[in-house]
XYZ file of C-alpha atoms in Angstrom:
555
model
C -5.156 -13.750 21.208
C -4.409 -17.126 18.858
C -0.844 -18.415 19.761
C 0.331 -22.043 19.239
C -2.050 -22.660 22.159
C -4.789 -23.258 19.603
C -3.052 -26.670 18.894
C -3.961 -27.563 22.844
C -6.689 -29.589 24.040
C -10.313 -27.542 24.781
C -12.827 -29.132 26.934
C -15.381 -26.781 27.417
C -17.891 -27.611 23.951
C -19.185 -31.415 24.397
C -17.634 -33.878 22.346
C -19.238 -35.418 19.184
C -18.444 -39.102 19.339
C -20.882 -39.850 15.995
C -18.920 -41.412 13.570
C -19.124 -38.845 10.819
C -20.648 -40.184 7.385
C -19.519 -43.172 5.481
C -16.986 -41.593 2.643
C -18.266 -43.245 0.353
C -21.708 -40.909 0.332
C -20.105 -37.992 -0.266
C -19.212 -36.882 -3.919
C -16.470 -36.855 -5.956
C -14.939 -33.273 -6.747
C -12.442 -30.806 -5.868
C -11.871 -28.117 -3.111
C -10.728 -25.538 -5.194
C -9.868 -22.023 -3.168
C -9.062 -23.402 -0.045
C -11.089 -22.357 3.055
C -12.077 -19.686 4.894
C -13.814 -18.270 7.636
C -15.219 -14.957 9.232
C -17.855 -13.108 11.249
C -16.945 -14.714 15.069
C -19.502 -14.931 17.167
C -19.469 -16.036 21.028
C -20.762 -19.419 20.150
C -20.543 -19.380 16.437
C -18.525 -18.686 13.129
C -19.353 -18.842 9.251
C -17.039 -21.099 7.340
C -16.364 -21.021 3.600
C -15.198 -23.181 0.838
C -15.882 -23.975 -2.894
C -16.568 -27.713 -4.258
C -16.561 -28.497 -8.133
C -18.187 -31.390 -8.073
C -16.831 -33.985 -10.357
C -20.593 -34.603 -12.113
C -22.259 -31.083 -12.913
C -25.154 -30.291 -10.650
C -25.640 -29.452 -6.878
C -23.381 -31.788 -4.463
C -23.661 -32.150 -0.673
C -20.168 -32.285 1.544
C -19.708 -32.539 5.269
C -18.002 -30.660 7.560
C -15.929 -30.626 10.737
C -15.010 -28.618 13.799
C -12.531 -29.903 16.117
C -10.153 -29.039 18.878
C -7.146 -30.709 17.418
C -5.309 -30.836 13.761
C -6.292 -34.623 13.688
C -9.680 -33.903 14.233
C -10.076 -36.877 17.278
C -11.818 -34.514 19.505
C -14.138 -33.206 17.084
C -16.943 -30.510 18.619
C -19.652 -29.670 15.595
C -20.507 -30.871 12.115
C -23.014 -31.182 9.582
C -23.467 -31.244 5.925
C -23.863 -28.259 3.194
C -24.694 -27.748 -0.572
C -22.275 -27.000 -3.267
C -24.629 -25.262 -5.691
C -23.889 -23.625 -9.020
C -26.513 -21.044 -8.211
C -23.937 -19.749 -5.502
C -21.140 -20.473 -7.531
C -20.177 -23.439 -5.539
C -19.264 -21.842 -3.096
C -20.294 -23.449 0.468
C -21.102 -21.208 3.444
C -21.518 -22.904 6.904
C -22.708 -21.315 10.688
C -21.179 -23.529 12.746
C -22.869 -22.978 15.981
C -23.057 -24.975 19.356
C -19.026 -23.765 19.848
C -17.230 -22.343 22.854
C -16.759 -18.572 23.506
C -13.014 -17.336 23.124
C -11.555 -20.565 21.218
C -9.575 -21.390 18.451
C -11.074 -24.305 16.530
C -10.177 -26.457 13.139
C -11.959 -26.572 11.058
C -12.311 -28.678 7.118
C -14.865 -30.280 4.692
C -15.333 -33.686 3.587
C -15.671 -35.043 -0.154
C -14.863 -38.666 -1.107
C -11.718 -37.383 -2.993
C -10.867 -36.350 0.616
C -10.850 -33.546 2.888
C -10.078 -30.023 1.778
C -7.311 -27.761 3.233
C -7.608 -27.672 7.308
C -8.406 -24.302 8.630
C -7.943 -22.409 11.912
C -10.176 -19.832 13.470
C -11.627 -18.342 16.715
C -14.735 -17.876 18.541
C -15.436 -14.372 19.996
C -15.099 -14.107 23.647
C -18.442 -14.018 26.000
C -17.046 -11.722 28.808
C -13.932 -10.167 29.717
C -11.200 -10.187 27.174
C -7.474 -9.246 27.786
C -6.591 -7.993 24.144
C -7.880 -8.187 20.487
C -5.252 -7.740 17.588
C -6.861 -6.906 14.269
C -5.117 -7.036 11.367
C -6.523 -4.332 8.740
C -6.285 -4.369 5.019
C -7.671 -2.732 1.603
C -7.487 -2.010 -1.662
C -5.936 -5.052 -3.190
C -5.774 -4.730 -7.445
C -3.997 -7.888 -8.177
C -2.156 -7.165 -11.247
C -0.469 -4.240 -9.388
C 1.969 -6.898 -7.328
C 1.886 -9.224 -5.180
C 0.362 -9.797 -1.578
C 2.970 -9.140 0.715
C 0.473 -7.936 3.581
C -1.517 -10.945 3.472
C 1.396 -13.296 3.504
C 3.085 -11.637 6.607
C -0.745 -11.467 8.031
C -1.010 -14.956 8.103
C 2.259 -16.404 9.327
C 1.748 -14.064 12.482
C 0.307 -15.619 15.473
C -0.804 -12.612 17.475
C -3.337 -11.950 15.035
C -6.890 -12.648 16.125
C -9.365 -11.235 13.402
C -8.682 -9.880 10.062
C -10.896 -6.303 8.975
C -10.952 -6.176 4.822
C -12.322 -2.381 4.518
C -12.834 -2.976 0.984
C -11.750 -3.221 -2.843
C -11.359 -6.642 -2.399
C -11.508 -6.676 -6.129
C -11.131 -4.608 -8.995
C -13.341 -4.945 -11.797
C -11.643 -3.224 -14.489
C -10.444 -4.995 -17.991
C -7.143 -6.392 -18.161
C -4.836 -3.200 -19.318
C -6.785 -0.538 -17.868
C -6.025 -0.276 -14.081
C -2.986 -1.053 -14.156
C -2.217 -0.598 -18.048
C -0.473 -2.848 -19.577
C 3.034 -2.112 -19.519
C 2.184 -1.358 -15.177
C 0.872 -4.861 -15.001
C 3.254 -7.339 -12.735
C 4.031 -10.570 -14.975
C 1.965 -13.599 -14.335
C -0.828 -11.601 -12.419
C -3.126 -12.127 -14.283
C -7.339 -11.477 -13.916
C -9.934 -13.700 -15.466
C -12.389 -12.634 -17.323
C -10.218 -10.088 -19.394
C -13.333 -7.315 -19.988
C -14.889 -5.254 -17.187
C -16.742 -7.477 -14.960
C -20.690 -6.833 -15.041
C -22.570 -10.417 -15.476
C -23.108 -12.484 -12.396
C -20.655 -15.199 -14.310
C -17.529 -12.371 -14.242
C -17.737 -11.647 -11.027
C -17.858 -14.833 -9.823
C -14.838 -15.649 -12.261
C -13.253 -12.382 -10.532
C -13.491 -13.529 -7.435
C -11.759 -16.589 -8.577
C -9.163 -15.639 -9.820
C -8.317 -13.374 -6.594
C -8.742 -16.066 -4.263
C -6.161 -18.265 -6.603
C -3.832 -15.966 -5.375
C -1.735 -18.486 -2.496
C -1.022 -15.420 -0.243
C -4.639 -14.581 0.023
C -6.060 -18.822 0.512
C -3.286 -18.474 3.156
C -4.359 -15.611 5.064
C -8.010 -16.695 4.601
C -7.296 -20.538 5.507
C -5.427 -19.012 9.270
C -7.580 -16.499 10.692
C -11.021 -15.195 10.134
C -12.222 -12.192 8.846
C -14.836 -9.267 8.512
C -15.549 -7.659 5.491
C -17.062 -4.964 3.728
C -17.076 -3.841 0.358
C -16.101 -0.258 -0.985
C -16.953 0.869 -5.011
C -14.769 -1.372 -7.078
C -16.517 -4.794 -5.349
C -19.252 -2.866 -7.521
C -17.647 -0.552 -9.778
C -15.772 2.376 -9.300
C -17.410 6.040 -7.664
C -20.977 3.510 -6.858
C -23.454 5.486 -4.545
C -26.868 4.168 -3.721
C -28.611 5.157 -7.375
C -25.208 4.427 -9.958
C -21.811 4.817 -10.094
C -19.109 6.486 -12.894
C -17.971 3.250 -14.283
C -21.435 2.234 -14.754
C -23.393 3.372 -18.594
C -26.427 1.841 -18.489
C -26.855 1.777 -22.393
C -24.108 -0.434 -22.753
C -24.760 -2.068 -19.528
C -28.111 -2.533 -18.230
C -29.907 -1.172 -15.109
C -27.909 -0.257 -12.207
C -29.620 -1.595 -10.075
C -29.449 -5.320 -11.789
C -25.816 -4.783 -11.783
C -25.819 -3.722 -7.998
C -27.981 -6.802 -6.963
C -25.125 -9.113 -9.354
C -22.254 -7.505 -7.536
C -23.972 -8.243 -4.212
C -25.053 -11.505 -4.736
C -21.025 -12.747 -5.776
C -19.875 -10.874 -2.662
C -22.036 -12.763 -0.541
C -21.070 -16.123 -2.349
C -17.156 -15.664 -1.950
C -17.026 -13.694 1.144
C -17.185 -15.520 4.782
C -19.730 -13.419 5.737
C -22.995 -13.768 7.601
C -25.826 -13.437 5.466
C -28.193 -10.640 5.808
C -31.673 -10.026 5.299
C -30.708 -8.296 2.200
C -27.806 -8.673 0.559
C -27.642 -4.843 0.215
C -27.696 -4.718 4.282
C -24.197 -5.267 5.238
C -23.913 -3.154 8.127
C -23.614 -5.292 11.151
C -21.502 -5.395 14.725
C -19.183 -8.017 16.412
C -19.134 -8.105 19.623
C -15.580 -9.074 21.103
C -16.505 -9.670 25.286
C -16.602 -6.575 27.286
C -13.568 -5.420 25.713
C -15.040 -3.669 22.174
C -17.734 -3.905 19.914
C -16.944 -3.686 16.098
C -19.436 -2.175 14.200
C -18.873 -2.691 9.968
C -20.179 0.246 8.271
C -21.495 0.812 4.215
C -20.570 3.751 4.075
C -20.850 3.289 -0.128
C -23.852 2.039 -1.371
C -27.351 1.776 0.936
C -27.556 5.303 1.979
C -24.862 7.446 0.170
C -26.219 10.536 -2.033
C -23.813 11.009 -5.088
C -20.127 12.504 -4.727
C -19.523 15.878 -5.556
C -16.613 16.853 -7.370
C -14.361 20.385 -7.166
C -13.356 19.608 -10.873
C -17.031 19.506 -12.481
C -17.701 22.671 -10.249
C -14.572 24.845 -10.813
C -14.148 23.528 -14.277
C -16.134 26.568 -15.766
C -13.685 29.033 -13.763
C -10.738 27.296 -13.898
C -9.171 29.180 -17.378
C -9.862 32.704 -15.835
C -8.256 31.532 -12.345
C -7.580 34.060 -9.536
C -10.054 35.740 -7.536
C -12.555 33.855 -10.120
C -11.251 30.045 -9.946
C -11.582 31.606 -5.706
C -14.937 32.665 -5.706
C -16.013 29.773 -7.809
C -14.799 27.601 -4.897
C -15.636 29.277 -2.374
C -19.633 29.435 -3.324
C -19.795 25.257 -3.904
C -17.545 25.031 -0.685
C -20.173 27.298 1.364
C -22.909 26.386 -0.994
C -23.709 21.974 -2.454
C -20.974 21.431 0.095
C -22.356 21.976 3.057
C -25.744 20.950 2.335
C -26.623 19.226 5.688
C -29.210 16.494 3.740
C -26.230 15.229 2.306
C -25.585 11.799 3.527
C -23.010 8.664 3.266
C -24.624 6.082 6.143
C -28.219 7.307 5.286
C -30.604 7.867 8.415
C -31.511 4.313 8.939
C -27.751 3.122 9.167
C -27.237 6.271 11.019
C -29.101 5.603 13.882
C -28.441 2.151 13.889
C -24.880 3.173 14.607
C -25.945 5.362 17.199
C -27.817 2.853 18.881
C -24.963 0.459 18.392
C -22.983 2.748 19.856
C -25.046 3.529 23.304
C -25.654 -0.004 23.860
C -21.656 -0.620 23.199
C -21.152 1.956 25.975
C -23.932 0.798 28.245
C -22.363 -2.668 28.371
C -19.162 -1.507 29.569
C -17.095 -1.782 26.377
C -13.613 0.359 26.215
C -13.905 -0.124 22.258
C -15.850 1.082 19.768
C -14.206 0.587 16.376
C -15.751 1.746 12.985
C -14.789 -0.173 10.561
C -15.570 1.332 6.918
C -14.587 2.462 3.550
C -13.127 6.234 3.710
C -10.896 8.374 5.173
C -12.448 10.522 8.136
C -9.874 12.690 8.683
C -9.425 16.219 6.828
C -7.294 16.062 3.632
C -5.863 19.432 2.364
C -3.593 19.249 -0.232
C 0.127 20.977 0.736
C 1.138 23.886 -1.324
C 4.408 22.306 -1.541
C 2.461 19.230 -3.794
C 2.485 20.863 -6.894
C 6.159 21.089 -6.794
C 6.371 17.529 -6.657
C 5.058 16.467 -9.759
C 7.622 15.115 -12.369
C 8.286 17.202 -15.242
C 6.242 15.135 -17.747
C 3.111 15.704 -16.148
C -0.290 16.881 -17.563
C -1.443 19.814 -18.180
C -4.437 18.351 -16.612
C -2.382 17.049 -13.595
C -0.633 20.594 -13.299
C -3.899 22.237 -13.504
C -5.955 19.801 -10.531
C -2.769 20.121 -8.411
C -2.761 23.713 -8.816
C -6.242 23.928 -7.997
C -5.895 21.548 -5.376
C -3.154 23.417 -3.653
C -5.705 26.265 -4.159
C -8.777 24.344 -2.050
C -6.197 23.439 0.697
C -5.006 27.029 1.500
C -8.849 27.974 1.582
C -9.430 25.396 4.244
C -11.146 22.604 1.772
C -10.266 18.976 1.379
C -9.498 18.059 -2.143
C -11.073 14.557 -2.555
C -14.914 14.757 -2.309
C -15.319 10.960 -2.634
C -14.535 10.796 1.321
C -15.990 11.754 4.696
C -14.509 15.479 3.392
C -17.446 15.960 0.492
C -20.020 15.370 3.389
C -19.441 17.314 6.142
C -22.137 17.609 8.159
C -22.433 14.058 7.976
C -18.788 13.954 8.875
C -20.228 16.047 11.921
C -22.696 13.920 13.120
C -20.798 10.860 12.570
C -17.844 12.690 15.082
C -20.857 13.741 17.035
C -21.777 10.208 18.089
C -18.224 9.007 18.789
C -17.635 11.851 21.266
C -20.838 11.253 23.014
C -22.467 7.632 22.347
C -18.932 5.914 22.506
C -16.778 5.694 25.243
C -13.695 5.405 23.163
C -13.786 5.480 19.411
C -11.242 3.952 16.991
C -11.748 4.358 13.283
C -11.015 1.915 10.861
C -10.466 3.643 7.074
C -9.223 2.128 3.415
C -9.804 3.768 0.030
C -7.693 5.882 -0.200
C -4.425 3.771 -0.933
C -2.087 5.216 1.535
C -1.459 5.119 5.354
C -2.848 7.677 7.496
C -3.690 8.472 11.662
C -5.964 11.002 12.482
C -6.960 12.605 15.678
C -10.588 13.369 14.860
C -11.766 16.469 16.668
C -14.791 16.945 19.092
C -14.062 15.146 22.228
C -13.734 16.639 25.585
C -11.922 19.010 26.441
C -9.786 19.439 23.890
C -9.561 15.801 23.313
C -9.919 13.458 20.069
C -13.492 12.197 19.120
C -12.084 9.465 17.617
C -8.384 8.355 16.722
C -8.104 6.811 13.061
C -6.441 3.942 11.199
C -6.375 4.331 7.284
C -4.470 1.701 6.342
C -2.216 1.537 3.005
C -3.431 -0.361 0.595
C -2.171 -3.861 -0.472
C -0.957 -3.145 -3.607
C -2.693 0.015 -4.989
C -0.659 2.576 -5.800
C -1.001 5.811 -3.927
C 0.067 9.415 -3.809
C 3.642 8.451 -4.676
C 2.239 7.682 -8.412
C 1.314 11.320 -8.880
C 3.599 13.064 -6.796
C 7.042 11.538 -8.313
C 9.063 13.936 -7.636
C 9.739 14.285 -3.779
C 12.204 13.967 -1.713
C 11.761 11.248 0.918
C 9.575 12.168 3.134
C 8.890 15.103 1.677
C 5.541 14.507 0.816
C 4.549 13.519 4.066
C 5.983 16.427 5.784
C 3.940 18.970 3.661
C 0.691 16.906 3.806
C 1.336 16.637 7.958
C 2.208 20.425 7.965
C -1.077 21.778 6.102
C -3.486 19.542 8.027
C -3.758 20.006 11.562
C -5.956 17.033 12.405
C -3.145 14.272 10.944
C -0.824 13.000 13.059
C 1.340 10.794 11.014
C 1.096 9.689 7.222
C 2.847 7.553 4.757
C 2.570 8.210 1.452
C 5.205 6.225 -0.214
C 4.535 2.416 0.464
C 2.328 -0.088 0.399
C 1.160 -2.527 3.361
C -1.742 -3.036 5.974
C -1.615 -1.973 9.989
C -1.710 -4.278 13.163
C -3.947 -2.896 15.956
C -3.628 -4.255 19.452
C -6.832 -3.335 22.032
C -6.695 -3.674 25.803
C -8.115 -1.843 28.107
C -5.187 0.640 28.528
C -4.425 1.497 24.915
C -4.531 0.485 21.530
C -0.828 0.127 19.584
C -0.434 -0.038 16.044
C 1.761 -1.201 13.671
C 1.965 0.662 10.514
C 3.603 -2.185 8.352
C 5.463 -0.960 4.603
C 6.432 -2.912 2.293
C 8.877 -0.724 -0.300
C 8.380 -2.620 -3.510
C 5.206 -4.862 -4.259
C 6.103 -5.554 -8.164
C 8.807 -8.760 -6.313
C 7.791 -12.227 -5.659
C 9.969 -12.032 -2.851
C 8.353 -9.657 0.100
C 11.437 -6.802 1.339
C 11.697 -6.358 4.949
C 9.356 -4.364 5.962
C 9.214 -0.574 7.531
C 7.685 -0.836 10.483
C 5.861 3.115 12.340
C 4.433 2.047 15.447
C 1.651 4.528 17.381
C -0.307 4.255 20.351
C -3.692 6.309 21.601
C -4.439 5.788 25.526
C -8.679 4.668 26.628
C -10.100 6.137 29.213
C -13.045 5.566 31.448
C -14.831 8.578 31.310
C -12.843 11.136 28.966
C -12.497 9.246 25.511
C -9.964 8.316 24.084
C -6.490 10.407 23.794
C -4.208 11.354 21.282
C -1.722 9.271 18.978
C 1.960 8.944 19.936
C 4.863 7.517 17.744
C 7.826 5.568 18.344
C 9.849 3.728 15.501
């Protein structure tokens, strides 16, 4: 755990008493996101800046990694290439470091050194705790960043988990209109994003954002990327807001989308940059394993609207039938995959080896909600009286698909199940205690997953709220507090707690007891200034032999 500790002196990496080069070298430019850094290792971590170097063409900085602020006791550096071809965006692996330290870290540039950063090394052996901080689904025109702000000026915080929609890619005015946009967030470029050049410009206009350099410049993180890094619904072969006569091959676009991720992201480059399922080891305590559960292996969605939409005018025992033959039919087809059967026995691998090391943790991170989502009867009731016919109709329906046992949202772990099983399957019995790490779907949910022992969870799950994305509360208007949560916890037996209302990230604390969360809300996101937050806190007891056991709450 990073406290103001970090700031003390750390003697166990040898010092480097080389005089570092002449400043004179180095170019003339500007640092101009900040820094950043992610993907820990015991002995090593990948830092991140970007240079615009004052003449155009490629320019070569130095960096630094030191013990202390001033940098006196300084323990690795080097040099690295500010390129256009990656956007000039600089990615470092500082290796040769300590196991279980916090280290500064900055680049050098005859203009001066950029921003100083702090991160951590992974520990080597036993660890006491790990406190991950977990965020997604960030659309920057939708408000502002409390989550990351608070994130940042915590010190308990050792590792941040992005489960993905880093980005949006829309046009300006299209998600969020216009008239929903917050004033002065604004996106560059203003169409869709589908040439290398707009993401890149997308990512850079994100990362001008000063909550997110902050959050980025304190602690380190691990990301993966869910549809809208891409664009929105992507599987492995396309994606709905792709139309490849307007906008070339998917795959192109894919490869584009991949290639900026890998530039702006602190991330540790893969063989391909399609591969971004990986593990981080944190000591004996748990192994994180970051999971695509989007793109490399994932057939295309189904959806109850395309299927039911021939049956829905007659409704009844028709619209029934209807749903009942895709739900028992396409549904449960058990070829259907999201992690495809490469990534899928990777994890299980992963996930032995995790267990055979003596590990308490195993934690998932990934894109979608795990737990079963059937829509409440009551949910219908809750729309305001200007909706839709269309809304009225897919609430109806939805309401429908609930009582009949059937999630409503196919684009999650619910439109694969027998996936869904096996990936349940290897928690109960490759894992020794599972925790599930979810985004996507814009509100804040814990799930006890079923399939352990006796009676017990196979997993326990944190689906964090988004960051600014707006969630059921957009639809379902008209509710009572807490009203929406009560129906949605009443008509799904596997969900433990929900909020549907606000926006915010979680806190999750590991030992070798227990892991406590912090569900952190934030009740408006459209002010500058961040209200206090609401604060749900939940904790799910490890085991040795049993797995892990079911949430409690408290506040």
């Amino acid at each position: 755990m990073v406290h103001a500790s970090r700031r003390a002196v750390l003697g166990a990496a040898p010092l480097l008493l080389v005089a570092p080069a002449q400043a004179q070298t180095r170019p003339m430019g500007q640092f101009t996101h900040g820094v950043a850094s992610g993907d820990p290792t015991a002995g090593s971590v990948i830092l991140w800046t970007r240079f615009a170097p004052a003449t155009p063409g490629s320019a070569t900085i130095g960096w630094e990694v030191a013990d202390d602020a001033a940098f006196r006791r300084v323990r690795a550096r080097g040099s690295a290439t500010a390129s256009v071809f990656d956007d000039y965006c600089v990615k470092v692996d500082a290796t040769g470091l300590a196991p279980g330290r916090p280290y500064y870290y900055r680049f050098l540039a005859a203009d001066g050194p950029s921003p100083t950063g702090l991160t951590r090394t992974a520990p080597s052996g036993d660890a006491a705790s790990l406190t991950l901080a977990l965020f997604s689904c960030s659309n920057l025109p939708f408000g502002y960043f409390h989550a990351y702000a608070q994130a940042a000026a915590r010190e308990d915080v050792d590792l941040c988990v992005h489960t993905g929609d880093y980005i949006y890619e829309y046009p300006r005015g299209q998600y969020p209109s216009a008239e929903q946009a917050v004033a002065g967030r604004v996106i560059e470029p203003a169409t869709e994003i589908v040439r290398l050049s707009d993401y890149h410009a997308r990512y850079a206009s994100y990362r001008a954002d000063p909550a997110l350099q902050e959050v980025h410049r304190t602690k380190p993180f691990v990301t993966i990327w869910d549809d809208h890094e891409l664009t929105n619904d992507a599987w492995r072969d396309g994606a709905q807001n792709h139309q490849p006569d307007t906008e070339g091959d998917w795959t192109v676009r894919r490869a584009i989308a991949a290639k900026a991720y890998a530039d702006w992201m602190p991330i540790r480059r893969q063989d391909s940059l399609l591969r971004i399922y990986r593990r981080v080891d944190w000591g004996t305590l748990a192994t994180i394993l970051l999971l695509d559960t989007r793109l490399i292996g994932r057939d295309k969605q189904l959806d109850w609207r395309t299927a039911l939409a021939p049956a829905m005018a007659e409704g009844g025992a028709a619209l029934a039938k209807a749903a009942r033959d895709y739900g028992e039919g396409p549904l449960k087809d058990e070829k259907r995959t999201l992690l495809g059967a490469e990534q899928e026995a990777w994890m299980r691998a992963e996930m032995r080896r995790s267990k055979g090391r003596g590990a308490t943790w195993q934690v998932l991170a990934q894109q979608l909600v795990t737990g079963k989502q059937a829509m409440a009867p009551e949910l219908p009731r809750f729309l305001p009286a200007d909706a839709s016919a269309n809304s009225q109709q897919f609430a109806n329906a939805g309401a429908m698909l609930g009582q009949m046992g059937y999630g409503w949202n196919l684009d999650s772990w619910g439109g694969y199940p027998a996936a869904r099983d096996r990936f349940l399957q290897s928690c109960a019995m490759d894992g020794s205690n599972a925790l599930v790490l979810s985004g996507d779907s814009h509100n804040a949910w814990a799930f006890n997953l079923p399939g352990g022992k006796d009676g017990r969870p196979a997993a326990v799950e944190v689906a964090g709220a988004s960051v600014t994305s707006p969630g059921f509360e957009n639809t379902f208007r008209n509710a009572p507090e807490g009203g929406r949560e009560s129906a949605m916890t009443g008509a799904n037996k596997e969900l433990a707690w929900c909020d549907l209302s606000r926006r915010g990230y979680a806190v999750a604390r590991l030992t070798r007891a227990a892991v406590d969360v912090e569900w952190i809300a934030f009740d408006d996101v459209r002010v500058a200034t961040a209200p206090t937050p609401k604060i749900t806190r939940s904790r799910a007891e490890a085991t040795r032999t049993q797995g892990v056991g079911p949430w409690t709450f408290s506040g």
